[in-house]
Amino acid sequence: MIKAALHGKLPELECMEDALTSTVFGRLRYLPPEDVLVPFLEKAVCYSQDRITLKQYLYMHGINLAMYKNVSYYFWTHNQIYGEPDLVLIFNGLSSCIKDLLLLVEAKYKYSKSGTGENDQLMRYYLAINQQINYFRQEAIADFSGIIGPIIYLTELEAATEIGESEEAIKNRVEKELKHPIFHLHWQKLYSVLEGTQINEQYKTVIVQDLLSYLDLTNLREFTGITPPSPNILGIVHSNLPLFFAGPITVTETTGYFQGLPNLNISLEKYCFYRG
Amino acid sequence: MSSKGQEILSVFRYVQQVFRETQRILLKMDSLMGPEWKPVYGNRITKEVTSSLVDPERWLVEAVFRIYESTNPLVNKGLTITFWGDIEEPVITAGMLVYSDIKSRDHWDLWNSWFTWNPYEETKMSLDGQVVKYKPDEGNNINEVKVFSLPLINMENDIDVESKIFRPLEKLKP
């Protein structure tokens, strides 16, 4: 689908967050997590704790995402009570020394939370993973017994207010102390992570290039200057001729609207309308 | 498809590209300003684009604004990016306005503070980032203005946005 989007075959997808989530994370799962996924997620920040990064926060809790070599991706997996978060990631420890870690990612693109107040979306997902995880239909999540980590709210726009409201809702309705604060991650951060990725294998290069092009298409990249106009645009703008001028003006001499009339043998015998 | 037609289309595509890049500046500023500063006008970033047949030049966005307020709503900070008008090149203007009354606050107050009400005529065209400070005339609902401008083309990346716009803006206090 990413190729269809890159070739302009699916313009409607440019505004759809599910397509974005699917395209990006669907591709990232083919790369080792330490290449892109981990450095990307680690850039998430927590507003309620002085913008500490996810990397720093997890480190304080004895967790280093770089230690995980295998990640399972679960898209739109349904919790029978609290709905369907966009993505659940299970980082597999693969050894008895490293416990599995679960992170929930809720993605937004051009829209905000679908549910506030009592029905706050992030509060529901907090409940889903912290209190009712066994109600997920996906067995790997329902049976999860590792570390439940923070929720990551992944957006294009600023989200401090939304996150603040969600955390307040959790404190008022669920528990006074959150197990983990909610982290905010900008889609735009992914572009620089992809650009900085060191890769040698051809297949990885293709994946990264496709993602870079896709993020460019969806304008999810950081500011890198205002592009100056190309010479052909300057030519159009500076032209002395009107924009829609196609060539030399040709003039056709005519004696009337209907060119065929002089050839008709119509003789005038008397005036039709003149009586004088 | 005619080549001339394609060239005309490319002009419009170019303008869209400039707008996309401008959006990135605004989003970067949102991120830098942080949760303490909230946009006064939500996601609205322009006005006075006309839908009237008789004013075709105004079918195109002339400028965009992004104005923030903090816990004290009388103190606003923000920026405007002006693409065309009575200027020699696109301009990015940033500053702080201290209001006596926000009831008659307007989206273009920051731009007007730089371009229209600025008592220092000579500073209007010197886009050097120097902060101009003044108190507007009587009858105006603004008590204090601190504003500066730079050519938009001086913004080459996120670091420029932070160092040339955000950091000086952060230092402005009532």
Coordinates of C-alpha atoms in Angstrom, one line a residue:
Chain A
M1 CA 0.0 0.0 0.0
I2 CA 2.9 2.3 0.7
K3 CA 3.8 2.2 -3.0
A4 CA 0.3 3.2 -4.0
A5 CA 0.4 6.1 -1.6
L6 CA 3.8 7.2 -2.9
H7 CA 2.5 7.2 -6.5
G8 CA -0.5 9.3 -5.6
K9 CA -3.0 6.5 -6.2
L10 CA -4.5 6.8 -2.7
P11 CA -4.8 10.5 -2.0
E12 CA -7.5 9.9 0.6
L13 CA -5.0 7.9 2.6
E14 CA -2.8 10.9 3.2
C15 CA -5.3 12.0 5.9
M16 CA -6.0 8.6 7.5
E17 CA -4.3 7.8 10.7
D18 CA -4.9 4.0 10.5
A19 CA -3.2 4.0 7.2
L20 CA -0.3 5.9 8.6
T21 CA 0.0 3.7 11.6
S22 CA -0.2 0.6 9.5
T23 CA 2.3 1.8 6.9
V24 CA 4.9 3.0 9.4
F25 CA 4.8 0.3 12.0
G26 CA 4.0 -2.4 9.4
R27 CA 7.4 -1.6 7.8
L28 CA 9.3 -1.0 11.1
R29 CA 8.6 -4.6 12.2
Y30 CA 10.8 -5.8 9.4
L31 CA 13.8 -4.0 10.8
P32 CA 15.7 -5.0 14.0
P33 CA 14.1 -2.9 16.8
E34 CA 17.4 -1.3 17.7
D35 CA 17.7 0.2 14.2
V36 CA 14.6 2.5 14.2
L37 CA 11.8 1.5 16.6
V38 CA 13.7 1.8 19.8
P39 CA 15.5 5.1 19.1
F40 CA 12.1 6.5 17.9
L41 CA 10.1 5.5 20.9
E42 CA 12.9 6.6 23.3
K43 CA 12.3 10.2 22.1
A44 CA 8.9 10.3 23.7
V45 CA 8.7 12.8 26.5
C46 CA 6.7 13.2 29.7
Y47 CA 5.3 16.6 30.4
S48 CA 4.4 15.9 34.0
Q49 CA 8.0 15.0 34.8
D50 CA 10.0 17.9 33.3
R51 CA 10.0 16.4 29.8
I52 CA 12.0 13.4 30.8
T53 CA 12.5 11.1 27.8
L54 CA 11.1 7.6 27.7
K55 CA 14.7 6.4 27.5
Q56 CA 15.6 8.2 30.7
Y57 CA 12.4 7.1 32.5
L58 CA 12.8 3.5 31.6
Y59 CA 16.4 3.6 32.6
M60 CA 15.4 4.9 36.0
H61 CA 13.2 1.8 36.3
G62 CA 16.1 -0.5 35.3
I63 CA 14.8 -1.0 31.7
N64 CA 16.9 -0.5 28.6
L65 CA 15.0 -1.0 25.3
A66 CA 18.2 -1.7 23.4
M67 CA 18.5 -5.0 25.3
Y68 CA 15.4 -6.3 23.5
K69 CA 16.2 -8.0 20.2
N70 CA 12.7 -9.1 19.4
V71 CA 9.4 -7.2 19.4
S72 CA 5.9 -8.4 18.7
Y73 CA 3.5 -6.0 17.1
Y74 CA -0.3 -6.3 17.8
F75 CA -2.4 -3.9 15.7
W76 CA -5.9 -2.9 16.7
T77 CA -6.2 -5.7 19.2
H78 CA -9.5 -5.6 20.9
N79 CA -10.1 -5.3 24.6
Q80 CA -13.7 -6.4 25.3
I81 CA -14.3 -3.7 27.9
Y82 CA -12.1 -0.8 26.8
G83 CA -11.9 -0.9 23.1
E84 CA -9.2 -1.1 20.5
P85 CA -5.8 0.7 21.0
D86 CA -3.9 1.2 17.8
L87 CA -0.8 -0.8 18.7
V88 CA 0.5 -2.9 21.5
L89 CA 4.2 -3.8 21.4
I90 CA 5.6 -6.6 23.4
F91 CA 9.4 -6.5 23.8
N92 CA 10.5 -10.1 24.3
G93 CA 13.2 -10.5 26.9
L94 CA 14.2 -13.9 25.5
S95 CA 16.1 -14.6 28.7
S96 CA 15.2 -15.1 32.3
C97 CA 17.2 -12.1 33.3
I98 CA 15.1 -9.7 31.2
K99 CA 11.4 -9.5 31.7
D100 CA 9.1 -8.9 28.8
L101 CA 7.9 -5.3 28.5
L102 CA 4.6 -4.1 27.1
L103 CA 4.1 -0.7 25.6
L104 CA 0.8 0.6 24.3
V105 CA 0.9 3.2 21.4
E106 CA -2.1 5.3 20.6
A107 CA -1.6 7.2 17.3
K108 CA -3.3 10.3 16.1
Y109 CA -3.0 12.1 12.8
K110 CA -4.9 15.4 12.3
Y111 CA -7.4 14.5 15.0
S112 CA -7.4 14.5 18.8
K113 CA -8.6 11.9 21.3
S114 CA -11.8 10.1 20.5
G115 CA -13.3 10.3 24.0
T116 CA -12.8 12.7 26.9
G117 CA -14.1 13.0 30.5
E118 CA -15.6 9.8 31.7
N119 CA -14.9 8.3 28.4
D120 CA -11.4 9.5 28.0
Q121 CA -9.7 7.4 25.5
L122 CA -6.2 7.2 27.1
M123 CA -7.8 6.6 30.5
R124 CA -9.7 3.6 29.0
Y125 CA -6.5 2.2 27.5
Y126 CA -4.7 2.7 30.8
L127 CA -7.4 0.6 32.4
A128 CA -7.2 -1.9 29.6
I129 CA -3.5 -2.7 30.2
N130 CA -3.3 -2.1 33.9
Q131 CA -6.5 -3.6 35.2
Q132 CA -8.2 -5.6 32.6
I133 CA -5.5 -7.0 30.4
N134 CA -7.0 -10.5 30.4
Y135 CA -9.9 -9.1 28.4
F136 CA -7.8 -8.7 25.3
R137 CA -8.8 -11.1 22.6
Q138 CA -5.1 -11.5 21.6
E139 CA -3.8 -14.3 23.7
A140 CA -0.3 -13.0 23.9
I141 CA -1.6 -9.8 25.5
A142 CA -4.3 -11.4 27.7
D143 CA -1.7 -13.8 29.1
F144 CA 1.0 -11.2 29.5
S145 CA 2.9 -11.4 32.8
G146 CA 5.8 -9.1 32.2
I147 CA 6.3 -5.4 32.9
I148 CA 3.4 -3.1 31.8
G149 CA 5.1 0.1 30.7
P150 CA 3.8 3.6 29.9
I151 CA 1.3 4.6 27.2
I152 CA 2.8 6.4 24.3
Y153 CA 0.6 9.0 22.7
L154 CA 1.9 9.5 19.2
T155 CA 0.7 12.6 17.4
E156 CA 1.4 15.2 14.8
L157 CA 0.3 18.2 16.9
E158 CA 1.0 19.2 20.4
A159 CA -0.8 17.1 23.0
A160 CA 0.2 18.4 26.4
T161 CA -3.3 19.5 27.2
E162 CA -4.9 16.2 26.1
I163 CA -2.4 14.2 28.1
G164 CA -2.9 16.4 31.1
E165 CA -6.6 15.8 30.9
S166 CA -6.2 12.1 30.6
E167 CA -3.8 11.9 33.6
E168 CA -6.3 13.9 35.6
A169 CA -9.1 11.6 34.6
I170 CA -7.1 8.6 35.7
K171 CA -6.3 10.2 39.1
N172 CA -9.9 11.2 39.7
R173 CA -11.5 8.0 38.5
V174 CA -9.0 5.2 38.7
E175 CA -6.1 5.7 41.1
K176 CA -4.5 8.8 42.7
E177 CA -1.0 7.8 41.6
L178 CA -0.5 6.6 38.0
K179 CA 1.6 3.5 37.7
H180 CA 3.4 5.3 34.8
P181 CA 2.8 8.8 33.3
I182 CA 1.6 9.1 29.7
F183 CA 4.4 9.9 27.2
H184 CA 4.1 12.1 24.1
L185 CA 5.9 11.3 20.9
H186 CA 5.8 13.4 17.7
W187 CA 5.5 11.6 14.4
Q188 CA 8.0 14.1 13.1
K189 CA 10.8 12.6 15.2
L190 CA 10.7 9.5 13.1
Y191 CA 12.2 11.2 10.0
S192 CA 15.4 12.2 11.7
V193 CA 15.8 8.7 13.3
L194 CA 15.4 7.2 9.8
E195 CA 17.9 9.6 8.3
G196 CA 20.4 8.8 11.0
T197 CA 20.0 5.0 10.7
Q198 CA 23.2 3.2 9.7
I199 CA 22.2 0.3 7.4
N200 CA 24.2 -2.0 5.2
E201 CA 21.6 -4.4 3.9
Q202 CA 19.8 -3.6 0.7
Y203 CA 16.4 -4.6 2.0
K204 CA 16.7 -2.3 5.0
T205 CA 17.7 0.6 2.7
V206 CA 14.5 0.1 0.7
I207 CA 12.4 0.1 3.8
V208 CA 14.0 3.2 5.2
Q209 CA 13.8 5.1 1.8
D210 CA 10.1 4.2 1.4
L211 CA 9.3 5.4 4.9
L212 CA 11.3 8.6 4.4
S213 CA 9.3 9.3 1.2
Y214 CA 6.1 8.5 2.9
L215 CA 6.8 10.8 5.8
D216 CA 7.6 13.5 3.2
L217 CA 4.3 12.9 1.5
T218 CA 2.4 13.2 4.7
N219 CA 4.5 16.3 5.8
L220 CA 5.5 14.5 9.0
R221 CA 9.0 15.8 9.1
E222 CA 10.9 18.5 10.9
F223 CA 11.5 21.9 9.4
T224 CA 14.5 22.0 7.1
G225 CA 14.1 25.4 5.5
I226 CA 11.8 27.0 2.9
T227 CA 12.4 25.5 -0.6
P228 CA 13.4 28.2 -3.1
P229 CA 11.4 28.1 -6.4
S230 CA 12.9 26.2 -9.3
P231 CA 13.9 27.9 -12.5
N232 CA 10.8 27.0 -14.5
I233 CA 8.6 28.5 -11.8
L234 CA 10.7 31.7 -11.9
G235 CA 10.3 31.7 -15.6
I236 CA 6.5 31.6 -15.3
V237 CA 6.4 34.2 -12.7
H238 CA 8.7 36.6 -14.4
S239 CA 7.3 36.2 -17.9
N240 CA 5.9 39.4 -19.5
L241 CA 3.2 37.4 -21.2
P242 CA -0.1 36.6 -19.6
L243 CA -0.1 33.1 -18.0
F244 CA -2.5 31.6 -20.4
F245 CA -1.0 33.0 -23.6
A246 CA -0.3 30.1 -25.9
G247 CA 1.4 31.6 -28.9
P248 CA 1.2 34.3 -31.6
I249 CA -2.1 36.0 -32.0
T250 CA -3.9 35.1 -35.3
V251 CA -6.5 37.2 -36.8
T252 CA -9.2 35.9 -39.1
E253 CA -11.1 38.4 -41.2
T254 CA -14.8 37.7 -41.3
T255 CA -17.7 39.8 -42.5
G256 CA -20.3 38.2 -40.3
Y257 CA -21.0 35.6 -37.7
F258 CA -22.0 33.0 -40.2
Q259 CA -19.3 32.5 -42.7
G260 CA -21.5 30.4 -45.0
L261 CA -24.1 33.1 -45.5
P262 CA -22.5 34.9 -48.5
N263 CA -22.7 31.6 -50.4
L264 CA -26.4 31.3 -50.0
N265 CA -28.5 32.5 -53.0
I266 CA -30.9 34.5 -51.0
S267 CA -32.2 37.6 -52.9
L268 CA -33.8 40.5 -51.2
E269 CA -37.0 41.4 -53.1
K270 CA -38.6 43.5 -50.5
Y271 CA -37.9 44.7 -47.1
C272 CA -39.3 42.6 -44.4
F273 CA -39.8 45.0 -41.6
Y274 CA -39.6 48.5 -43.2
R275 CA -42.8 50.1 -44.3
G276 CA -41.5 53.5 -45.2
Chain B
M1 CA -1.2 17.8 -21.0
S2 CA 0.5 21.0 -22.1
S3 CA 3.9 22.0 -20.8
K4 CA 2.6 25.4 -20.2
G5 CA -0.3 24.0 -18.2
Q6 CA 2.1 21.8 -16.2
E7 CA 4.2 24.8 -15.4
I8 CA 1.3 26.7 -14.1
L9 CA 0.3 23.8 -12.0
S10 CA 3.9 23.6 -10.7
V11 CA 3.5 27.2 -9.4
F12 CA 0.5 26.2 -7.3
R13 CA 2.3 23.1 -6.1
Y14 CA 5.3 25.2 -5.1
V15 CA 3.0 27.5 -3.0
Q16 CA 1.6 24.4 -1.3
Q17 CA 5.1 23.3 -0.6
V18 CA 5.9 26.6 1.1
F19 CA 2.8 26.3 3.2
R20 CA 3.7 22.7 4.2
E21 CA 7.2 23.9 5.2
T22 CA 5.6 26.8 7.1
Q23 CA 3.4 24.4 9.0
R24 CA 6.6 22.7 10.2
I25 CA 7.8 26.0 11.7
L26 CA 4.6 26.5 13.5
L27 CA 4.6 22.9 14.9
K28 CA 8.2 23.3 16.0
M29 CA 7.2 26.5 17.9
D30 CA 4.3 24.7 19.5
S31 CA 6.7 22.1 20.7
L32 CA 9.3 24.6 22.0
M33 CA 6.7 26.8 23.7
G34 CA 5.7 23.8 25.7
P35 CA 2.5 23.0 27.6
E36 CA 2.6 26.2 29.6
W37 CA 1.8 28.2 26.5
K38 CA -1.5 27.5 24.7
P39 CA -2.5 28.7 21.3
V40 CA -5.1 31.5 21.7
Y41 CA -6.9 30.7 18.4
G42 CA -6.7 26.9 18.5
N43 CA -5.7 25.5 15.1
R44 CA -6.8 28.6 13.2
I45 CA -3.8 30.2 11.6
T46 CA -5.1 32.8 9.2
K47 CA -8.1 35.0 8.3
E48 CA -9.2 37.5 5.7
V49 CA -8.7 35.1 2.8
T50 CA -11.6 36.2 0.7
S51 CA -14.2 34.2 -1.1
S52 CA -15.3 37.2 -3.1
L53 CA -15.1 37.4 -6.9
V54 CA -14.0 41.0 -6.8
D55 CA -10.8 40.6 -4.8
P56 CA -8.8 37.8 -6.5
E57 CA -5.4 38.7 -5.0
R58 CA -6.9 37.8 -1.6
W59 CA -7.9 34.3 -2.7
L60 CA -4.3 33.5 -1.5
V61 CA -3.2 33.4 2.1
E62 CA -1.2 36.6 2.8
A63 CA 0.1 35.6 6.3
V64 CA -0.4 33.1 9.1
F65 CA -0.3 33.7 12.9
R66 CA 0.4 31.6 15.9
I67 CA -0.3 33.3 19.2
Y68 CA 0.1 31.8 22.6
E69 CA -1.1 32.8 26.1
S70 CA 0.0 31.4 29.4
T71 CA -1.6 31.6 32.9
N72 CA -1.8 35.4 32.5
P73 CA -4.0 35.9 29.5
L74 CA -2.9 39.5 29.2
V75 CA 0.6 38.5 28.2
N76 CA 0.7 37.0 24.7
K77 CA 3.6 35.7 22.8
G78 CA 3.7 34.5 19.3
L79 CA 4.7 34.8 15.7
T80 CA 3.4 35.7 12.3
I81 CA 4.8 34.7 9.0
T82 CA 3.9 37.1 6.2
F83 CA 4.3 35.8 2.7
W84 CA 3.3 38.8 0.6
G85 CA 1.9 42.3 0.8
D86 CA 3.7 45.6 1.2
I87 CA 7.0 43.9 2.0
E88 CA 10.2 43.1 0.0
E89 CA 10.3 39.4 1.0
P90 CA 8.5 37.0 3.3
V91 CA 9.0 37.9 6.9
I92 CA 8.8 36.1 10.2
T93 CA 7.8 38.3 13.1
A94 CA 7.9 37.3 16.7
G95 CA 7.2 39.1 19.9
M96 CA 5.3 39.7 23.1
L97 CA 2.3 41.9 23.6
V98 CA 1.0 42.9 27.0
Y99 CA -2.7 43.8 26.8
S100 CA -4.7 46.0 29.2
D101 CA -7.8 44.3 27.9
I102 CA -8.1 41.2 25.7
K103 CA -11.7 41.7 24.6
S104 CA -10.7 43.6 21.5
R105 CA -7.6 41.5 20.9
D106 CA -7.1 40.8 17.2
H107 CA -5.3 38.0 15.3
W108 CA -3.0 40.5 13.5
D109 CA -2.0 42.5 16.6
L110 CA 1.5 41.2 16.5
W111 CA 2.0 41.9 12.8
N112 CA 0.5 45.4 13.2
S113 CA 2.8 46.0 16.1
W114 CA 5.7 45.5 13.8
F115 CA 4.4 46.9 10.6
T116 CA 1.6 49.4 11.2
W117 CA 1.9 50.9 14.7
N118 CA 5.7 50.7 14.9
P119 CA 6.8 54.3 15.7
Y120 CA 10.4 53.5 14.5
E121 CA 9.9 53.6 10.8
E122 CA 13.5 52.7 10.1
T123 CA 13.3 49.4 11.8
K124 CA 10.4 48.1 9.7
M125 CA 12.6 47.1 6.8
S126 CA 15.7 46.2 8.7
L127 CA 14.9 42.5 9.4
D128 CA 17.8 42.0 11.7
G129 CA 16.2 40.4 14.7
Q130 CA 16.7 43.5 16.9
V131 CA 13.9 43.8 19.4
V132 CA 11.8 46.9 19.1
K133 CA 10.1 48.0 22.3
Y134 CA 7.5 50.6 22.7
K135 CA 4.2 51.5 24.2
P136 CA 1.5 52.0 21.6
D137 CA -0.6 55.1 21.4
E138 CA -3.4 56.0 23.8
G139 CA -6.6 54.3 23.1
N140 CA -4.9 51.1 22.1
N141 CA -5.6 48.1 24.3
I142 CA -2.0 47.1 24.3
N143 CA 0.3 48.4 27.1
E144 CA 3.6 47.1 25.8
V145 CA 5.1 45.7 22.7
K146 CA 8.4 43.9 22.3
V147 CA 8.7 42.6 18.7
F148 CA 11.4 41.6 16.2
S149 CA 11.5 40.3 12.6
L150 CA 13.7 38.3 10.3
P151 CA 13.6 37.3 6.7
L152 CA 11.7 33.9 6.5
I153 CA 14.5 32.6 4.3
N154 CA 16.9 32.9 7.2
M155 CA 15.1 29.9 8.8
E156 CA 17.0 27.0 7.4
N157 CA 16.2 24.3 9.9
D158 CA 14.7 23.5 13.3
I159 CA 17.9 24.8 15.0
D160 CA 17.4 28.2 13.4
V161 CA 13.8 28.3 14.6
E162 CA 14.9 27.6 18.1
S163 CA 17.9 29.9 18.2
K164 CA 16.7 32.8 16.1
I165 CA 13.0 32.9 17.1
F166 CA 12.2 30.8 20.2
R167 CA 15.2 31.7 22.4
P168 CA 14.9 35.5 21.9
L169 CA 11.1 35.2 22.3
E170 CA 11.6 33.2 25.5
K171 CA 13.6 36.1 27.0
L172 CA 11.0 38.7 26.4
K173 CA 9.3 39.5 29.7
P174 CA 6.7 42.2 30.6

